[in-house]
Tab-separated table of C-alpha atoms in Angstrom:
chain	number	residue	atom	x	y	z
A	1	MET	CA	7.456	27.174	-8.020
A	2	GLN	CA	8.291	25.093	-11.184
A	3	VAL	CA	5.533	24.726	-13.505
A	4	ARG	CA	5.718	21.473	-15.600
A	5	TYR	CA	3.772	22.616	-18.767
A	6	GLN	CA	4.990	24.033	-22.154
A	7	THR	CA	3.197	26.242	-24.515
A	8	ALA	CA	1.925	24.167	-27.482
A	9	LEU	CA	-0.246	26.539	-29.542
A	10	GLN	CA	-0.974	30.073	-29.246
A	11	PRO	CA	-4.818	30.845	-29.695
A	12	ASP	CA	-4.362	33.186	-32.717
A	13	ASN	CA	-2.470	30.464	-34.614
A	14	PHE	CA	-4.940	27.858	-33.548
A	15	PHE	CA	-7.954	29.865	-34.853
A	16	MET	CA	-6.137	30.846	-38.028
A	17	THR	CA	-5.401	27.194	-38.704
A	18	SER	CA	-8.851	26.090	-37.864
A	19	GLY	CA	-10.310	28.914	-40.177
A	20	LEU	CA	-8.890	27.155	-43.124
A	21	VAL	CA	-11.110	24.216	-42.324
A	22	LEU	CA	-13.947	25.868	-40.869
A	23	ARG	CA	-16.382	27.159	-43.851
A	24	ARG	CA	-19.799	26.967	-42.139
A	25	ALA	CA	-20.881	27.186	-38.494
A	26	ASP	CA	-22.292	23.508	-38.628
A	27	VAL	CA	-19.173	22.050	-39.827
A	28	TYR	CA	-17.676	19.511	-37.280
A	29	ILE	CA	-14.041	19.652	-36.775
A	30	LYS	CA	-12.464	16.457	-35.596
A	31	MET	CA	-9.169	17.104	-33.943
A	32	CYS	CA	-6.747	14.180	-33.109
A	33	VAL	CA	-4.722	15.471	-29.960
A	34	LEU	CA	-1.695	13.269	-29.568
A	35	ALA	CA	-0.561	15.058	-26.322
A	36	ARG	CA	-2.656	15.832	-23.198
A	37	VAL	CA	-3.773	19.326	-23.838
A	38	PHE	CA	-5.499	21.749	-21.601
A	39	PHE	CA	-6.471	25.359	-21.700
A	40	HIS	CA	-5.108	27.783	-19.210
A	41	ASN	CA	-4.547	31.653	-19.186
A	42	ASN	CA	-5.513	31.913	-22.869
A	43	HIS	CA	-3.120	29.201	-23.989
A	44	PHE	CA	-2.856	25.658	-24.924
A	45	PHE	CA	-0.430	23.646	-22.932
A	46	VAL	CA	1.101	20.284	-23.122
A	47	MET	CA	2.034	18.513	-19.931
A	48	ASN	CA	5.700	17.483	-19.450
A	49	GLN	CA	6.239	13.822	-18.431
A	50	ILE	CA	8.735	13.094	-15.615
A	51	LYS	CA	10.736	9.746	-15.968
A	52	VAL	CA	10.042	7.842	-12.768
A	53	ALA	CA	11.549	4.579	-11.346
A	54	VAL	CA	9.792	2.654	-8.659
A	55	VAL	CA	12.377	0.585	-6.712
A	56	GLY	CA	10.877	-2.396	-4.915
A	57	ALA	CA	7.697	-2.247	-7.039
A	58	SER	CA	6.231	-5.626	-6.171
A	59	GLY	CA	5.041	-5.095	-2.521
A	60	TYR	CA	1.558	-3.639	-1.409
A	61	THR	CA	3.069	-0.144	-1.347
A	62	GLY	CA	4.754	-0.724	-4.748
A	63	GLN	CA	1.540	-1.851	-6.378
A	64	GLU	CA	-0.288	1.092	-4.962
A	65	LEU	CA	2.409	3.412	-6.348
A	66	LEU	CA	2.078	1.778	-9.702
A	67	ARG	CA	-1.677	2.074	-9.708
A	68	ILE	CA	-1.465	5.839	-8.934
A	69	LEU	CA	1.343	6.467	-11.387
A	70	PHE	CA	-0.477	4.911	-14.195
A	71	ASN	CA	-3.125	7.534	-13.676
A	72	HIS	CA	-0.785	10.431	-13.461
A	73	LYS	CA	-0.640	12.414	-16.664
A	74	GLY	CA	2.822	13.708	-15.834
A	75	VAL	CA	4.597	10.414	-15.318
A	76	GLU	CA	6.587	8.109	-17.754
A	77	LEU	CA	7.360	5.094	-15.840
A	78	VAL	CA	10.812	3.930	-17.060
A	79	CYS	CA	11.826	1.411	-14.374
A	80	ALA	CA	10.242	-0.926	-11.692
A	81	THR	CA	12.479	-3.145	-9.820
A	82	SER	CA	11.840	-6.632	-8.233
A	83	ARG	CA	14.446	-9.261	-7.637
A	84	GLN	CA	11.685	-11.983	-7.404
A	85	TYR	CA	9.762	-10.961	-10.516
A	86	ALA	CA	12.775	-9.691	-12.769
A	87	GLY	CA	11.901	-10.174	-16.467
A	88	GLN	CA	8.229	-10.369	-16.008
A	89	PRO	CA	5.867	-7.638	-17.239
A	90	LEU	CA	4.124	-5.674	-14.490
A	91	TRP	CA	0.683	-6.715	-15.676
A	92	GLU	CA	1.659	-10.412	-15.381
A	93	VAL	CA	2.425	-9.925	-11.750
A	94	PHE	CA	-0.428	-7.751	-11.189
A	95	PRO	CA	-3.275	-8.743	-13.657
A	96	ARG	CA	-5.355	-5.699	-12.582
A	97	PHE	CA	-2.858	-3.855	-14.899
A	98	ARG	CA	-3.518	-5.918	-17.963
A	99	GLN	CA	-3.974	-3.576	-21.103
A	100	VAL	CA	-3.083	-0.502	-19.112
A	101	PRO	CA	-0.621	1.613	-21.027
A	102	GLY	CA	2.774	1.245	-19.743
A	103	ALA	CA	2.115	-2.101	-17.932
A	104	SER	CA	4.074	-4.032	-20.381
A	105	LEU	CA	7.253	-2.678	-18.814
A	106	GLU	CA	9.178	-5.545	-17.301
A	107	PHE	CA	10.497	-5.777	-13.748
A	108	THR	CA	14.275	-5.650	-13.450
A	109	ASP	CA	16.769	-6.592	-10.632
A	110	SER	CA	18.539	-3.245	-11.132
A	111	ASP	CA	21.433	-1.757	-9.075
A	112	VAL	CA	21.845	2.087	-8.791
A	113	LYS	CA	23.787	2.571	-12.016
A	114	ALA	CA	21.195	0.807	-14.005
A	115	ILE	CA	18.335	2.670	-12.509
A	116	ALA	CA	20.152	5.970	-13.326
A	117	GLU	CA	20.873	4.922	-16.827
A	118	THR	CA	17.007	4.633	-17.630
A	119	GLY	CA	17.052	8.460	-17.443
A	120	ALA	CA	14.767	8.499	-14.413
A	121	GLU	CA	14.568	11.850	-12.861
A	122	VAL	CA	13.078	10.585	-9.625
A	123	ALA	CA	13.069	7.317	-7.809
A	124	PHE	CA	10.435	6.060	-5.433
A	125	LEU	CA	12.170	3.660	-2.821
A	126	ALA	CA	9.471	1.185	-1.663
A	127	LEU	CA	11.922	-0.894	0.208
A	128	PRO	CA	12.345	-2.221	3.720
A	129	HIS	CA	14.138	0.063	6.136
A	130	GLY	CA	17.911	-0.577	5.996
A	131	VAL	CA	17.727	-1.508	2.296
A	132	ALA	CA	16.561	1.870	0.933
A	133	ALA	CA	19.729	3.517	2.324
A	134	SER	CA	21.953	1.498	0.175
A	135	TYR	CA	20.137	3.032	-2.939
A	136	ALA	CA	19.626	6.589	-1.894
A	137	ARG	CA	23.215	7.995	-1.704
A	138	GLY	CA	24.103	6.606	-5.186
A	139	LEU	CA	20.900	7.861	-6.839
A	140	VAL	CA	21.241	11.297	-5.257
A	141	ASP	CA	24.837	11.584	-6.338
A	142	ALA	CA	23.765	10.503	-9.897
A	143	GLY	CA	21.345	13.493	-9.973
A	144	VAL	CA	18.212	11.297	-9.404
A	145	ARG	CA	15.715	12.873	-6.826
A	146	VAL	CA	14.682	10.316	-4.169
A	147	ILE	CA	11.385	9.750	-2.348
A	148	ASP	CA	11.945	7.225	0.205
A	149	LEU	CA	8.978	5.342	1.793
A	150	SER	CA	11.105	3.483	4.241
A	151	ALA	CA	12.036	4.699	7.663
A	152	ASP	CA	15.763	5.245	6.738
A	153	PHE	CA	15.728	9.058	6.392
A	154	ARG	CA	12.719	10.140	8.530
A	155	LEU	CA	14.677	11.078	11.629
A	156	ASN	CA	17.183	13.935	12.049
A	157	ASP	CA	19.107	12.465	14.971
A	158	ALA	CA	21.550	9.622	14.355
A	159	ALA	CA	21.505	8.622	18.157
A	160	VAL	CA	17.555	8.337	17.988
A	161	TYR	CA	17.715	6.217	14.827
A	162	GLU	CA	20.130	3.873	16.407
A	163	GLU	CA	17.962	3.753	19.647
A	164	TYR	CA	14.803	2.701	17.756
A	165	TYR	CA	16.370	0.706	14.699
A	166	GLU	CA	19.133	-0.906	16.615
A	167	ASN	CA	21.806	-0.130	14.038
A	168	PRO	CA	23.914	2.857	13.379
A	169	HIS	CA	22.591	5.003	10.575
A	170	PRO	CA	24.621	4.210	7.356
A	171	ASP	CA	24.516	7.802	5.859
A	172	VAL	CA	24.060	10.582	8.652
A	173	ALA	CA	24.737	13.377	6.107
A	174	LEU	CA	22.048	12.190	3.853
A	175	MET	CA	19.575	11.655	6.724
A	176	GLU	CA	20.320	15.189	8.086
A	177	GLU	CA	19.590	16.624	4.493
A	178	ALA	CA	16.443	14.674	3.904
A	179	VAL	CA	13.208	16.616	4.228
A	180	TYR	CA	10.230	14.934	6.217
A	181	GLY	CA	7.663	14.616	3.503
A	182	LEU	CA	4.356	15.709	4.966
A	183	PRO	CA	2.972	17.946	2.107
A	184	GLU	CA	0.466	19.854	4.265
A	185	TRP	CA	3.309	21.171	6.482
A	186	ARG	CA	6.596	20.874	4.389
A	187	ALA	CA	5.692	21.939	0.912
A	188	GLU	CA	8.420	24.617	0.473
A	189	GLU	CA	11.119	22.288	1.648
A	190	ILE	CA	9.831	19.321	-0.352
A	191	GLU	CA	9.859	21.362	-3.410
A	192	LYS	CA	13.479	21.912	-3.360
A	193	ALA	CA	14.588	18.626	-1.887
A	194	ARG	CA	16.995	16.107	-3.359
A	195	ILE	CA	15.670	13.430	-0.927
A	196	VAL	CA	12.369	13.246	0.734
A	197	ALA	CA	11.452	11.001	3.628
A	198	SER	CA	7.866	9.977	3.149
A	199	PRO	CA	6.189	9.664	6.626
A	200	GLY	CA	5.015	6.359	8.058
A	201	CYS	CA	1.352	5.321	7.939
A	202	TYR	CA	0.803	5.574	11.695
A	203	PRO	CA	2.353	8.963	12.096
A	204	THR	CA	0.487	10.598	9.307
A	205	SER	CA	-2.720	9.573	11.031
A	206	ILE	CA	-1.400	11.170	14.351
A	207	LEU	CA	0.590	14.193	13.120
A	208	LEU	CA	-2.075	15.771	10.846
A	209	PRO	CA	-4.711	15.913	13.661
A	210	LEU	CA	-2.053	17.095	16.315
A	211	ILE	CA	0.253	19.530	14.486
A	212	PRO	CA	-2.155	22.434	14.289
A	213	LEU	CA	-2.941	22.241	17.946
A	214	PHE	CA	0.566	22.117	19.039
A	215	LYS	CA	1.513	24.891	16.736
A	216	ALA	CA	-1.321	26.834	18.320
A	217	GLY	CA	0.167	26.126	21.848
A	218	ILE	CA	-3.056	24.819	23.275
A	219	LEU	CA	-1.971	21.370	24.290
A	220	GLU	CA	0.308	20.095	27.302
A	221	PRO	CA	3.407	18.433	25.788
A	222	ASN	CA	3.595	15.436	27.977
A	223	ASP	CA	0.083	14.320	28.185
A	224	VAL	CA	-1.011	12.806	24.900
A	225	VAL	CA	-2.277	9.215	24.611
A	226	VAL	CA	-2.722	7.591	21.134
A	227	CYS	CA	-4.291	4.305	20.257
A	228	SER	CA	-4.330	3.169	16.556
A	229	GLY	CA	-5.441	0.215	14.570
A	230	SER	CA	-4.099	-0.752	11.220
A	231	GLY	CA	-5.060	-3.252	8.578
A	232	VAL	CA	-2.903	-6.298	7.825
A	233	SER	CA	-1.265	-4.974	4.678
A	234	GLY	CA	0.768	-2.552	7.028
A	235	ALA	CA	2.975	-5.531	7.771
A	236	GLY	CA	3.985	-5.890	4.008
A	237	ARG	CA	3.412	-8.502	1.305
A	238	LYS	CA	5.389	-11.504	2.814
A	239	ALA	CA	4.746	-15.057	4.060
A	240	SER	CA	4.350	-14.946	7.699
A	241	ILE	CA	2.302	-17.197	9.984
A	242	PRO	CA	1.033	-14.432	12.258
A	243	LEU	CA	-0.345	-12.800	9.046
A	244	LEU	CA	-2.277	-15.635	7.692
A	245	PHE	CA	-6.011	-15.190	7.302
A	246	CYS	CA	-6.933	-17.527	10.004
A	247	GLU	CA	-4.440	-15.888	12.362
A	248	CYS	CA	-5.778	-12.378	11.724
A	249	ASN	CA	-9.472	-12.939	11.101
A	250	GLU	CA	-11.825	-12.444	14.042
A	251	SER	CA	-8.759	-11.137	15.920
A	252	PHE	CA	-7.848	-7.777	17.428
A	253	HIS	CA	-4.640	-7.137	19.377
A	254	ALA	CA	-2.053	-4.540	20.380
A	255	TYR	CA	1.563	-4.988	19.347
A	256	GLY	CA	4.846	-2.980	19.336
A	257	VAL	CA	4.470	-1.949	23.065
A	258	PRO	CA	5.606	0.085	24.759
A	259	LYS	CA	7.995	1.628	22.102
A	260	HIS	CA	6.893	1.138	18.464
A	261	ARG	CA	9.513	2.414	15.973
A	262	HIS	CA	7.141	4.922	14.537
A	263	LEU	CA	7.100	6.767	17.973
A	264	SER	CA	10.519	8.328	17.243
A	265	GLU	CA	9.190	10.245	14.130
A	266	ILE	CA	5.939	11.221	15.825
A	267	GLU	CA	7.683	12.841	18.696
A	268	GLN	CA	10.267	14.499	16.581
A	269	GLU	CA	7.669	16.162	14.430
A	270	LEU	CA	5.302	17.148	17.313
A	271	SER	CA	8.282	18.664	19.038
A	272	TRP	CA	8.965	20.715	16.004
A	273	ALA	CA	5.438	21.844	15.890
A	274	ALA	CA	5.260	22.761	19.724
A	275	GLY	CA	8.719	24.393	19.852
A	276	GLU	CA	9.605	22.054	22.838
A	277	PRO	CA	10.006	18.492	23.511
A	278	VAL	CA	6.921	16.475	23.111
A	279	VAL	CA	6.456	12.971	24.780
A	280	ILE	CA	3.419	10.620	24.040
A	281	SER	CA	2.194	7.172	24.745
A	282	PHE	CA	1.342	5.255	21.552
A	283	THR	CA	-0.174	1.788	21.230
A	284	PRO	CA	-0.673	0.300	17.697
A	285	HIS	CA	-3.146	-2.397	17.144
A	286	LEU	CA	-3.625	-5.083	14.360
A	287	ILE	CA	-7.229	-4.968	12.846
A	288	PRO	CA	-8.627	-7.790	10.646
A	289	THR	CA	-9.088	-5.620	7.479
A	290	ASN	CA	-6.966	-5.346	4.461
A	291	THR	CA	-6.220	-1.694	4.684
A	292	GLY	CA	-7.024	1.308	6.734
A	293	ILE	CA	-5.832	3.000	9.839
A	294	CYS	CA	-8.164	4.244	12.691
A	295	THR	CA	-6.584	6.657	15.280
A	296	THR	CA	-7.954	8.040	18.430
A	297	ILE	CA	-5.962	10.642	20.316
A	298	ALA	CA	-6.570	12.023	23.775
A	299	ALA	CA	-4.554	15.167	24.555
A	300	LYS	CA	-4.735	17.462	27.636
A	301	VAL	CA	-5.629	21.140	26.895
A	302	LYS	CA	-3.656	23.704	28.719
A	303	PRO	CA	-5.554	25.765	31.427
A	304	GLY	CA	-7.716	28.719	30.202
A	305	VAL	CA	-7.978	27.352	26.665
A	306	ASP	CA	-11.446	27.726	25.015
A	307	ALA	CA	-12.294	24.458	23.555
A	308	ASN	CA	-14.914	25.948	21.178
A	309	GLY	CA	-11.611	27.285	19.144
A	310	ILE	CA	-10.331	23.855	18.449
A	311	GLY	CA	-12.346	23.381	15.279
A	312	THR	CA	-11.305	26.879	13.978
A	313	ILE	CA	-7.764	26.173	14.518
A	314	LEU	CA	-8.094	22.759	12.424
A	315	GLU	CA	-10.214	24.647	9.680
A	316	LYS	CA	-7.603	27.344	9.306
A	317	ALA	CA	-4.677	24.987	9.213
A	318	TYR	CA	-6.282	22.768	6.409
A	319	ALA	CA	-8.371	25.265	4.483
A	320	ASN	CA	-6.320	24.707	1.393
A	321	ALA	CA	-5.436	21.132	2.046
A	322	PRO	CA	-7.239	19.088	-0.516
A	323	PHE	CA	-6.834	15.545	1.167
A	324	VAL	CA	-7.636	16.596	4.692
A	325	ARG	CA	-11.355	16.412	5.310
A	326	LEU	CA	-12.530	17.775	8.604
A	327	LEU	CA	-15.666	16.117	9.676
A	328	GLY	CA	-16.560	18.508	12.681
A	329	ARG	CA	-17.280	18.226	16.298
A	330	ASN	CA	-18.298	14.836	17.714
A	331	LYS	CA	-18.067	13.154	14.322
A	332	PRO	CA	-15.802	9.993	14.561
A	333	ALA	CA	-13.808	9.056	11.399
A	334	ASP	CA	-14.368	5.730	9.674
A	335	THR	CA	-11.926	3.711	7.584
A	336	LYS	CA	-14.600	2.609	5.080
A	337	ASN	CA	-14.840	6.198	3.737
A	338	VAL	CA	-11.093	6.511	3.087
A	339	THR	CA	-9.818	3.114	1.831
A	340	ARG	CA	-8.203	3.319	-1.706
A	341	THR	CA	-8.065	7.154	-1.432
A	342	ASN	CA	-5.445	9.692	-0.515
A	343	CYS	CA	-7.699	11.444	2.066
A	344	VAL	CA	-7.509	11.492	5.742
A	345	ASP	CA	-10.568	12.140	7.805
A	346	ILE	CA	-10.417	14.128	11.052
A	347	GLY	CA	-13.209	14.495	13.697
A	348	TRP	CA	-12.804	15.861	17.310
A	349	ALA	CA	-14.534	16.213	20.539
A	350	TYR	CA	-13.870	17.828	23.930
A	351	ASP	CA	-14.211	16.082	27.212
A	352	SER	CA	-14.890	18.747	29.750
A	353	ARG	CA	-14.474	16.181	32.663
A	354	THR	CA	-10.782	15.494	31.940
A	355	ASN	CA	-10.063	18.727	29.916
A	356	ARG	CA	-9.049	16.500	27.137
A	357	VAL	CA	-9.508	16.969	23.252
A	358	ILE	CA	-10.319	13.751	21.462
A	359	LEU	CA	-9.073	13.616	17.967
A	360	MET	CA	-10.233	10.894	15.556
A	361	SER	CA	-8.723	10.155	12.200
A	362	ALA	CA	-8.898	7.620	9.531
A	363	GLU	CA	-6.706	6.911	6.380
A	364	ASP	CA	-5.700	4.158	4.054
A	365	ASN	CA	-2.258	2.975	5.413
A	366	ILE	CA	-0.899	2.109	1.830
A	367	VAL	CA	-2.293	5.276	0.030
A	368	LYS	CA	-2.203	8.382	2.348
A	369	GLY	CA	0.028	6.418	4.576
A	370	ALA	CA	2.489	5.368	1.982
A	371	GLY	CA	2.173	5.412	-1.944
A	372	GLY	CA	-0.339	8.203	-2.345
A	373	GLN	CA	1.404	10.599	0.051
A	374	ALA	CA	4.717	9.869	-1.730
A	375	VAL	CA	3.070	10.897	-5.015
A	376	GLN	CA	1.791	14.099	-3.384
A	377	SER	CA	5.206	15.034	-2.582
A	378	PHE	CA	6.311	14.097	-5.976
A	379	ASN	CA	3.553	16.507	-7.331
A	380	VAL	CA	5.153	19.306	-5.041
A	381	MET	CA	8.653	18.535	-6.155
A	382	PHE	CA	7.923	18.826	-9.968
A	383	GLY	CA	5.460	21.607	-9.838
A	384	PHE	CA	2.225	19.581	-10.458
A	385	ASP	CA	-1.064	20.252	-8.696
A	386	GLN	CA	-0.957	18.393	-5.475
A	387	THR	CA	-3.908	16.277	-6.578
A	388	GLU	CA	-2.653	15.056	-9.959
A	389	GLY	CA	-3.154	11.428	-10.272
A	390	LEU	CA	-4.668	11.161	-6.873
A	391	TRP	CA	-8.488	11.663	-7.280
A	392	VAL	CA	-9.087	7.861	-7.135
A	393	LEU	CA	-12.209	7.376	-5.040
């Protein structure tokens, strides 16, 4: 794994230098540290900063990306694009960033060449599906690594993409190269990737509970029913009558039935985990909150499986996953505990009458379901600790 740190000062040299100043034990030494410095393995280190571009930075996901990246010690933001707000500083469009270092950067209406010329080493594409693909190829060919938050590169089968998105894929070769960016399961591939396809919000809430159980071979591959509810921000930052406050408030309804687009990547990744085709029923709902996703999954357990081992499988799978919080048996997840965080909470129960495991998860759809997860992949790609910049609670 890459390590994004440089030796700044050896301890012997440090204490020799400080000895010139230190004359008595009670002398107080004031040190002005210009770089972020920390102590590790008996050395002082300075964290290298990666030059980052955010393409499509003015939407809800783009705003969350900026919020997280401003807290990241290893990031130098060199480019943020928005056609609508080109020429305006970030803090003017998003007043919450006023006086935040780096927030005086102006939005630009940039093409691929201009983004590459900023020196960006990685670009986050927070663009609608169909638009992201038009940037990805040029950036990758220019040597800029790409983390795409749209659906353009999540699938590995061009025919499936065309079926669900109703257009041929514009760059099949790059789609086949892209790594599905679920850090808990694809870290080694993400680290080496030129392009990472960050998972959708619904898929993240469904895949993380189910993948360990399918990999353990304890679930039937054609008997899974999923119901999820998402906050209104999942529809994006746009003017739309169905998304007005009076339309959404005091309302709860299903949509995208019977074949929501995210179903394609969910079945793809569950089939990978199971080693055989998996087919599920998935019904999304709109819930009258700003953010958050709550998912409930009912999956048939194979005959002869000891249900008491389900918790053990989950615990083993996520023992070293900092953002997966296992609540335990008969403990439902609640969106209020995960909003504005990169955490996903997972609880489970077993229904002996139907021989089904009930999995319950909650996450923030624009953090763990979008911007936060993308930064988690960024950390893996560039050798940072996965949690860097993401402990925002």
